[in-house]
GROMACS .gro file of C-alpha atoms in nm:
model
  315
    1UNK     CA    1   0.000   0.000   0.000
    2UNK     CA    2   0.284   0.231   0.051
    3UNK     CA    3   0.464   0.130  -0.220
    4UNK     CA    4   0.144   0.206  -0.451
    5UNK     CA    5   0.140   0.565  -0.318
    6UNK     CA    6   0.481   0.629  -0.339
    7UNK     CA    7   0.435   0.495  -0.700
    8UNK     CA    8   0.125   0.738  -0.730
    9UNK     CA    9   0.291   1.044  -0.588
   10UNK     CA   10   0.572   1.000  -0.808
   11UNK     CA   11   0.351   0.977  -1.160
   12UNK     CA   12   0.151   1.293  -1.063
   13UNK     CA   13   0.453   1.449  -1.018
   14UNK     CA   14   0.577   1.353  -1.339
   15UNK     CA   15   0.287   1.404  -1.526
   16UNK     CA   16   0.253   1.754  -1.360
   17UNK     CA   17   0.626   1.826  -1.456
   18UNK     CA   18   0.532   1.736  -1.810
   19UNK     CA   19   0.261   1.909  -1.800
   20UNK     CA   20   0.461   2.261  -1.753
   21UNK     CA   21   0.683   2.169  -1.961
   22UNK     CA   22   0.412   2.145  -2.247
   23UNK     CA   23   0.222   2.437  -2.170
   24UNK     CA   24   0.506   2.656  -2.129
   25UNK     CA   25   0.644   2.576  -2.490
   26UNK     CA   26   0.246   2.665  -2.595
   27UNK     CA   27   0.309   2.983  -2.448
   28UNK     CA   28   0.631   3.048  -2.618
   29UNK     CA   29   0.540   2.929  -2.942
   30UNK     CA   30   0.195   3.136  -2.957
   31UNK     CA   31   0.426   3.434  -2.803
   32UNK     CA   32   0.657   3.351  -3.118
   33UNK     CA   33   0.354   3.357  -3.346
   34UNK     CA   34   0.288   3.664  -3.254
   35UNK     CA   35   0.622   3.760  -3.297
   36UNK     CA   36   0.608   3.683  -3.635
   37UNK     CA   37   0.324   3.883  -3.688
   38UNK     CA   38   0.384   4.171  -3.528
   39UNK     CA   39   0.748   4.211  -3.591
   40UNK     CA   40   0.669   4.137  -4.013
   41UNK     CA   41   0.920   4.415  -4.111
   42UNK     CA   42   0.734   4.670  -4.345
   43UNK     CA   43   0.850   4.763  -4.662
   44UNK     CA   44   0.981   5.111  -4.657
   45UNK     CA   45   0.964   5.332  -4.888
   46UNK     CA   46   1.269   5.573  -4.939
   47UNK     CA   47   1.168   5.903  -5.054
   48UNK     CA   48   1.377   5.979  -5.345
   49UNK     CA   49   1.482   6.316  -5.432
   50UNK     CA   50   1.441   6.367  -5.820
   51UNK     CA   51   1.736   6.662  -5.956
   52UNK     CA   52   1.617   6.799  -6.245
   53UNK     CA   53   1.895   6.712  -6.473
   54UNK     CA   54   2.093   7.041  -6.600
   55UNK     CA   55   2.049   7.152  -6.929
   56UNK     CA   56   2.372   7.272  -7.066
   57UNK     CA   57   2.356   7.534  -7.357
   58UNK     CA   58   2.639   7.477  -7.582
   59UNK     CA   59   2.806   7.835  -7.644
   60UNK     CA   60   2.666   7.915  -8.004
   61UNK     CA   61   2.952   7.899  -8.259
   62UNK     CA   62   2.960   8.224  -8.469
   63UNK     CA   63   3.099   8.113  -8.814
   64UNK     CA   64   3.470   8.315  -8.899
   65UNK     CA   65   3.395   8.452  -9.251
   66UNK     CA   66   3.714   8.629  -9.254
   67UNK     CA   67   3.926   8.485  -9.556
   68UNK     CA   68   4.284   8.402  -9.478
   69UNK     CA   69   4.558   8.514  -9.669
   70UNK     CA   70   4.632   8.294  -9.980
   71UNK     CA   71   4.436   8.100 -10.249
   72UNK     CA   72   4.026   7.960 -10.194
   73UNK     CA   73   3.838   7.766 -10.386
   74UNK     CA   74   3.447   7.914 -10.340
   75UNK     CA   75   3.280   7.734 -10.625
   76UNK     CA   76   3.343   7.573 -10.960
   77UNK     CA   77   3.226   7.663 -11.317
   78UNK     CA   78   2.926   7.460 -11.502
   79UNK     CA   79   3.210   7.278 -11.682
   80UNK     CA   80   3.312   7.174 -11.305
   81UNK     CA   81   3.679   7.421 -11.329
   82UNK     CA   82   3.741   7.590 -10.989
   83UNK     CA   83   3.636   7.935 -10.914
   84UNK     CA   84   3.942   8.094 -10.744
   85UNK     CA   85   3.993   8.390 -10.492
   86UNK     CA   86   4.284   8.500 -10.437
   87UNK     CA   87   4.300   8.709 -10.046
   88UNK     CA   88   4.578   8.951  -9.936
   89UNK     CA   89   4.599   9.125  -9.600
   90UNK     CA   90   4.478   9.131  -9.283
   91UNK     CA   91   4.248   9.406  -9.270
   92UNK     CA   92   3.894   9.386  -9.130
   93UNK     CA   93   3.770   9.639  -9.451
   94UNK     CA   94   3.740   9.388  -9.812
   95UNK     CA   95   3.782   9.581 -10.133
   96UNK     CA   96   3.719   9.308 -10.392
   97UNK     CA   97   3.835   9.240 -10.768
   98UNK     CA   98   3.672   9.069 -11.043
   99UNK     CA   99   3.811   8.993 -11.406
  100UNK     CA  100   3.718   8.719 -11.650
  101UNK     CA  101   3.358   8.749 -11.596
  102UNK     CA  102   3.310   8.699 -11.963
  103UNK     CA  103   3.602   8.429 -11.982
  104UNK     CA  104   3.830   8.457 -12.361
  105UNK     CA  105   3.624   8.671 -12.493
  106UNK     CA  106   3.723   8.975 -12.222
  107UNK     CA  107   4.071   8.753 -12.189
  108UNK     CA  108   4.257   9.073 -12.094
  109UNK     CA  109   4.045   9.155 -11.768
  110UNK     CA  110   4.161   8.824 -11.624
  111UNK     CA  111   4.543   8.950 -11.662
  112UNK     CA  112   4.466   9.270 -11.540
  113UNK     CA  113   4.356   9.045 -11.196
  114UNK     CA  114   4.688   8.842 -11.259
  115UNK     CA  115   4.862   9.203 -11.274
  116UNK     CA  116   4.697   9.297 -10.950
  117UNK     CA  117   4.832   8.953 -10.744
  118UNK     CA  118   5.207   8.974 -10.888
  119UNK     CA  119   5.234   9.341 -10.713
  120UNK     CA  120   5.046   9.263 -10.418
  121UNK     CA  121   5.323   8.977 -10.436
  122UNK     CA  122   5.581   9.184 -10.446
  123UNK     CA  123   5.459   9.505 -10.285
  124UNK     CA  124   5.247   9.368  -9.953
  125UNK     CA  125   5.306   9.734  -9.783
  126UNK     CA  126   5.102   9.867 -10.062
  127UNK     CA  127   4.785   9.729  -9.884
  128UNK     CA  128   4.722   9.954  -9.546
  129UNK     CA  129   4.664   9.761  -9.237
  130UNK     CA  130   4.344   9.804  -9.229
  131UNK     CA  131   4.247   9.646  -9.602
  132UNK     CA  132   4.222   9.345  -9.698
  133UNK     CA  133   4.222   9.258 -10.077
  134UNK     CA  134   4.056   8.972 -10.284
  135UNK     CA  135   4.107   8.908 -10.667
  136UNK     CA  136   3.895   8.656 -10.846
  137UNK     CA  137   4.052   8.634 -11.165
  138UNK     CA  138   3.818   8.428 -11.381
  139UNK     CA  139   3.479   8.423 -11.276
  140UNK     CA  140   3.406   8.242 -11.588
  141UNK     CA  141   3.698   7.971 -11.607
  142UNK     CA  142   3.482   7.783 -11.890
  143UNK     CA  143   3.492   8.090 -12.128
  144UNK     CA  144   3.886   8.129 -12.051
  145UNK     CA  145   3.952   7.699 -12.156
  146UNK     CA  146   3.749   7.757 -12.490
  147UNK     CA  147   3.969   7.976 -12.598
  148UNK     CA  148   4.295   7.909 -12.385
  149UNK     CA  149   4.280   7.597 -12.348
  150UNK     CA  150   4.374   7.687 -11.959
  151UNK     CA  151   4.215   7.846 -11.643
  152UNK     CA  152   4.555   7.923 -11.462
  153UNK     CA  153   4.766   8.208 -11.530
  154UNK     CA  154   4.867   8.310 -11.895
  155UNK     CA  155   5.011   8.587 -12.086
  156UNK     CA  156   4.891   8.784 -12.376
  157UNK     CA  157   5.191   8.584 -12.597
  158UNK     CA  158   4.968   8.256 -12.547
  159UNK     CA  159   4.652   8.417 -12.690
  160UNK     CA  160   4.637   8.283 -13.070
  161UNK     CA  161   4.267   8.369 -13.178
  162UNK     CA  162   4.155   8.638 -13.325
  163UNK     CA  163   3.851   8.825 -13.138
  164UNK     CA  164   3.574   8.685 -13.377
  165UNK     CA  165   3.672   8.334 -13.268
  166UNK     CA  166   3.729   8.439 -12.905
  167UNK     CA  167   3.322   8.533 -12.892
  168UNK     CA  168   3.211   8.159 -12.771
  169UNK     CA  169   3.430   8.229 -12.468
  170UNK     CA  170   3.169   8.470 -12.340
  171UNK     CA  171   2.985   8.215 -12.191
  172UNK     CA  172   2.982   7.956 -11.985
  173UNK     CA  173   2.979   7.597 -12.058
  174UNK     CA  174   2.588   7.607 -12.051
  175UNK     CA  175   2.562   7.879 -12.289
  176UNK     CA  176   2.484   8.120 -12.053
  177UNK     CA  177   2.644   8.484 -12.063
  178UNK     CA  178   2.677   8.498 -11.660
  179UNK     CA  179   2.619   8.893 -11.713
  180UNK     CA  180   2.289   8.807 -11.735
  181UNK     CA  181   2.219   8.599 -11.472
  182UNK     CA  182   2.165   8.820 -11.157
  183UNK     CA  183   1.913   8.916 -10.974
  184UNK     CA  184   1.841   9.263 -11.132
  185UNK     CA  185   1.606   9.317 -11.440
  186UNK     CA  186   1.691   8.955 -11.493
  187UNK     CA  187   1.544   8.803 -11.824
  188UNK     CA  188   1.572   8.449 -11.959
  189UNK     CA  189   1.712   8.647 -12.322
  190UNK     CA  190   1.954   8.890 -12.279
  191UNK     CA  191   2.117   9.095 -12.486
  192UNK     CA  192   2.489   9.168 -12.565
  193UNK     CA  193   2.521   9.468 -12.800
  194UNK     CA  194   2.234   9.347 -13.104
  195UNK     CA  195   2.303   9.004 -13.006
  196UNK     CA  196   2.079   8.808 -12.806
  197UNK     CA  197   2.214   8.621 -12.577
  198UNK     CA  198   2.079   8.330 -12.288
  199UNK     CA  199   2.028   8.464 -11.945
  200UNK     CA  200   1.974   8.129 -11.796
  201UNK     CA  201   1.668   7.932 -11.646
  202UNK     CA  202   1.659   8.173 -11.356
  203UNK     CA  203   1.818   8.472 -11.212
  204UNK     CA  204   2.164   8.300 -11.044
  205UNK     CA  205   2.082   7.926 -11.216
  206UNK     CA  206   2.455   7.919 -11.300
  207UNK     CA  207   2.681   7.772 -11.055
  208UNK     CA  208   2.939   8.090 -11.120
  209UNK     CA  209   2.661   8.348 -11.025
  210UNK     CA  210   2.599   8.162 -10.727
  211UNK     CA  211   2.974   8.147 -10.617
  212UNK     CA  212   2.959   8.516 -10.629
  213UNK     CA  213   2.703   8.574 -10.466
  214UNK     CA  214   2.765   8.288 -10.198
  215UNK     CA  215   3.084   8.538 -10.179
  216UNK     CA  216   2.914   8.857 -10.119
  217UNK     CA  217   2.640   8.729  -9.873
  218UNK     CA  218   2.902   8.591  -9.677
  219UNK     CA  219   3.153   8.863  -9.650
  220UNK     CA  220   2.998   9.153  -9.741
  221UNK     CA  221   3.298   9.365  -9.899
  222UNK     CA  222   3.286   9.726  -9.885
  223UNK     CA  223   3.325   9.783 -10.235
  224UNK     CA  224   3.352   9.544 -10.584
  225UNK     CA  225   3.567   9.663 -10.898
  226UNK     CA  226   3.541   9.475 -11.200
  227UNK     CA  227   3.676   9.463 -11.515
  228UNK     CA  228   3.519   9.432 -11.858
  229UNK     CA  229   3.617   9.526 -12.226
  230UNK     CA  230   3.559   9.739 -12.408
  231UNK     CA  231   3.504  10.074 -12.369
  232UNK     CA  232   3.711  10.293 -12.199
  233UNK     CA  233   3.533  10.425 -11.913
  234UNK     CA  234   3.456  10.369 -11.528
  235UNK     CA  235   3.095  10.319 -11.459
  236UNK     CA  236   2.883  10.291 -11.158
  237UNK     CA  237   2.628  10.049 -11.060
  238UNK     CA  238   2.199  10.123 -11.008
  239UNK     CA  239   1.927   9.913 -10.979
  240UNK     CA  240   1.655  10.150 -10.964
  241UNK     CA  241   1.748  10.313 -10.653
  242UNK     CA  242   1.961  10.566 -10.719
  243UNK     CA  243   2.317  10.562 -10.751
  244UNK     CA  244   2.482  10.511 -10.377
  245UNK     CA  245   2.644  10.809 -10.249
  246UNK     CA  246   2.996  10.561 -10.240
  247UNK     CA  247   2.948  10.391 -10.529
  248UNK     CA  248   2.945  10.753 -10.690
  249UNK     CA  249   3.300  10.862 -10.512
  250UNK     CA  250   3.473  10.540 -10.611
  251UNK     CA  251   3.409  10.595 -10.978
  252UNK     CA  252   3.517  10.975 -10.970
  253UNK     CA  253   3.813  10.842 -10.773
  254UNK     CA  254   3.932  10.570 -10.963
  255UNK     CA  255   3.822  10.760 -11.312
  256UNK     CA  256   4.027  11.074 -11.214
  257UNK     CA  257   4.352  10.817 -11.095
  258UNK     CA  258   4.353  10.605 -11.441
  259UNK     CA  259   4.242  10.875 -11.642
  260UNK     CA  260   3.937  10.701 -11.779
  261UNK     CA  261   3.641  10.889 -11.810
  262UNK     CA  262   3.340  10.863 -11.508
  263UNK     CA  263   2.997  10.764 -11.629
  264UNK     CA  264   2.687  10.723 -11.413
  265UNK     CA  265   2.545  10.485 -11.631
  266UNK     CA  266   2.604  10.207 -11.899
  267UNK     CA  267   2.302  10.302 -12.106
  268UNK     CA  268   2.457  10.203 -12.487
  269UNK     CA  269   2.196   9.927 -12.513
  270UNK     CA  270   1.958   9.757 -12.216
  271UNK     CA  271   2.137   9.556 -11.998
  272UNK     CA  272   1.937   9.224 -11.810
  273UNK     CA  273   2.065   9.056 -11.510
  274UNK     CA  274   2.394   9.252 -11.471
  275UNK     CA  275   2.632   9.152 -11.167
  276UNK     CA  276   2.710   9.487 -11.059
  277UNK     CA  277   2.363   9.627 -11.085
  278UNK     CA  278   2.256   9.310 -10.886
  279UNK     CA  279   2.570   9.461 -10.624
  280UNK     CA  280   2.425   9.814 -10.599
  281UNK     CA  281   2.103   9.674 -10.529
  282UNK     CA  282   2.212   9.481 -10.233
  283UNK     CA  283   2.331   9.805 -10.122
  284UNK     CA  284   2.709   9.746 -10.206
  285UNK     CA  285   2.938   9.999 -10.382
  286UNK     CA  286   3.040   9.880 -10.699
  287UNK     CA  287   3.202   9.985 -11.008
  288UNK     CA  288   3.277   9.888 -11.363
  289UNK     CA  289   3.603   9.939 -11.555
  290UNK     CA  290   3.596   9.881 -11.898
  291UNK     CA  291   3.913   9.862 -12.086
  292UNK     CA  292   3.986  10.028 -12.416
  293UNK     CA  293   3.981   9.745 -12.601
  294UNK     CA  294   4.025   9.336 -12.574
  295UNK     CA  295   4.387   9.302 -12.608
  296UNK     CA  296   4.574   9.537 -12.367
  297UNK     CA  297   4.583   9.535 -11.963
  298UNK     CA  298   4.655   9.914 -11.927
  299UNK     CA  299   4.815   9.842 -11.653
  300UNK     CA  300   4.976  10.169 -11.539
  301UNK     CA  301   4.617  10.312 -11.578
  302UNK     CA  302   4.456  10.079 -11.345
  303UNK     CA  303   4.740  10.039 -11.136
  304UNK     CA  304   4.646  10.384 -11.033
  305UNK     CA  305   4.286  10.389 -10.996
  306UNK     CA  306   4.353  10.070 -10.758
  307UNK     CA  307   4.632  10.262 -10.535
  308UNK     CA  308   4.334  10.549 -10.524
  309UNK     CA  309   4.069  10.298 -10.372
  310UNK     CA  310   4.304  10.124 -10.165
  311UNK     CA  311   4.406  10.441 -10.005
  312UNK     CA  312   4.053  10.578  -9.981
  313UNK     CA  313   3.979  10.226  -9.750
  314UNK     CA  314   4.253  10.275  -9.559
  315UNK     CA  315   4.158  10.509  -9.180
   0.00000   0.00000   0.00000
């Protein structure tokens, strides 16, 4: 009997022990449970500060129009020859020189331009610090091969046609007399004394007009001389609005240096499409000399009435 409640004390003890032991792990897994519920880490969300992202404004790149000294290339004929200009000094003021304009038929205006580079060659002090000078020799490089046979530099020696066979040189490889293809009083038929004569499909259809005026737009010189033959005379430019008031000086000044004779006008027959008028109506001074006749430079004459402009440029 003792022995049975030793036996019985001993089991309820047991069974009590266990029984802690299984309700405290109850407790401490529900208490984990709700751990794991409670303690469920949120998702956070970090507040992220957007910097607009900086524009940067590339400095604007202003286009140097300024030639450089020495030889450029600014277009090429119809017959694809390069159109040449020729730039000397440093000088923010461009005076500007055209021959060859009507290629071997007006052969001798291109070596008057040829003239002009061998003493600015040899005579650089002759421009004034302020001036710079361009010479475009041959504006119309196809006229100058037809007859020729070159575009380069020549001399009078290598000339072996006689002026009736120099006329197809007038024009360009299209057939177009380029002195009647600019933009003033243009007309598709031109005429050249009681010839007539193509003006093209358009005022400045020709890729020679366009180098020009390419040219001009770009730079804007302060004045344009040209040569053509023949006359014998230094004649200003108009397009209807007047004669400018420096276009008007620079023929009495280079007039009274050669010793050619000034004219306002060219009025010996109606001119379409004329380069210098198309100058003077872009509001740039610009004057014709005509030679005396299709065979000599004159070069002492001009030689003059270029020192004259040069100097009247110069501050």
């Amino acid at each position: 009997m003792k022995n049975t409640l030793i036996a019985f004390i001993v089991g309820a003890v047991v069974a009590l022990g266990l029984g802690f032991v299984l309700f405290k792990s109850s407790i401490i897994n529900v208490d984990m449970g709700k751990k794991e519920v409670t303690e469920t880490p949120t998702t956070q969300t970090q507040e992220t500060t957007t910097t607009p992202t900086e524009t940067k404004t590339e400095p604007e790149v202003v286009k140097d129009t300024t030639p450089k000294e020495g030889k450029e290339v600014i277009g090429s004929s119809a017959g694809e020859h390069d159109i040449t200009a020729y730039h000397y000094g440093t000088g923010k003021t461009e005076v500007l020189f055209v021959g060859g304009i009507h290629g071997g038929y007006e052969w001798n205006t291109s070596l008057v331009g040829f003239e002009l580079m061998d003493y600015l060659d040899s005579n650089p002090d002759a421009i004034p610090k302020d001036v710079r000078v361009t010479v475009i020799p041959v504006l119309n490089p196809d006229g100058l091969m037809k007859v020729l046979g070159t575009t380069d530099k020549f001399s009078a020696s290598d000339v072996k046609v006689s002026l009736a066979a120099s006329i197809p040189g007038r024009v360009n490889e299209n057939g177009v007399d380029l002195n009647r293809n600019f933009d003033c009083d243009w007309n598709a038929e031109g005429v050249w004394q009681n010839t007539k004569v193509s003006g093209g499909g358009k005022a400045f259809s020709e890729p020679e007009s366009q180098a020009i005026r390419d040219y001009v737009n770009d730079h804007k010189p302060a004045a344009v001389i040209t040569w053509y033959s023949a006359a014998g005379g230094v004649y200003a430019s108009n397009c209807h609005n007047g004669v400018l008031p420096e276009t008007t000086a620079l023929t009495n000044l280079y007039a009274k240096a050669s010793g050619y004779p000034a004219h306002e006008s060219f009025d010996y027959y109606e001119i379409t499409g004329d380069m210098m008028n198309w100058l003077a109506k872009e509001g740039i001074p610009a004057v014709s000399v005509l030679l005396t006749n299709h065979t000599d430079v004159e070069w002492s004459k001009n030689l003059k009435g270029i020192q004259a402009v040069l100097s009247h440029y110069s501050e």
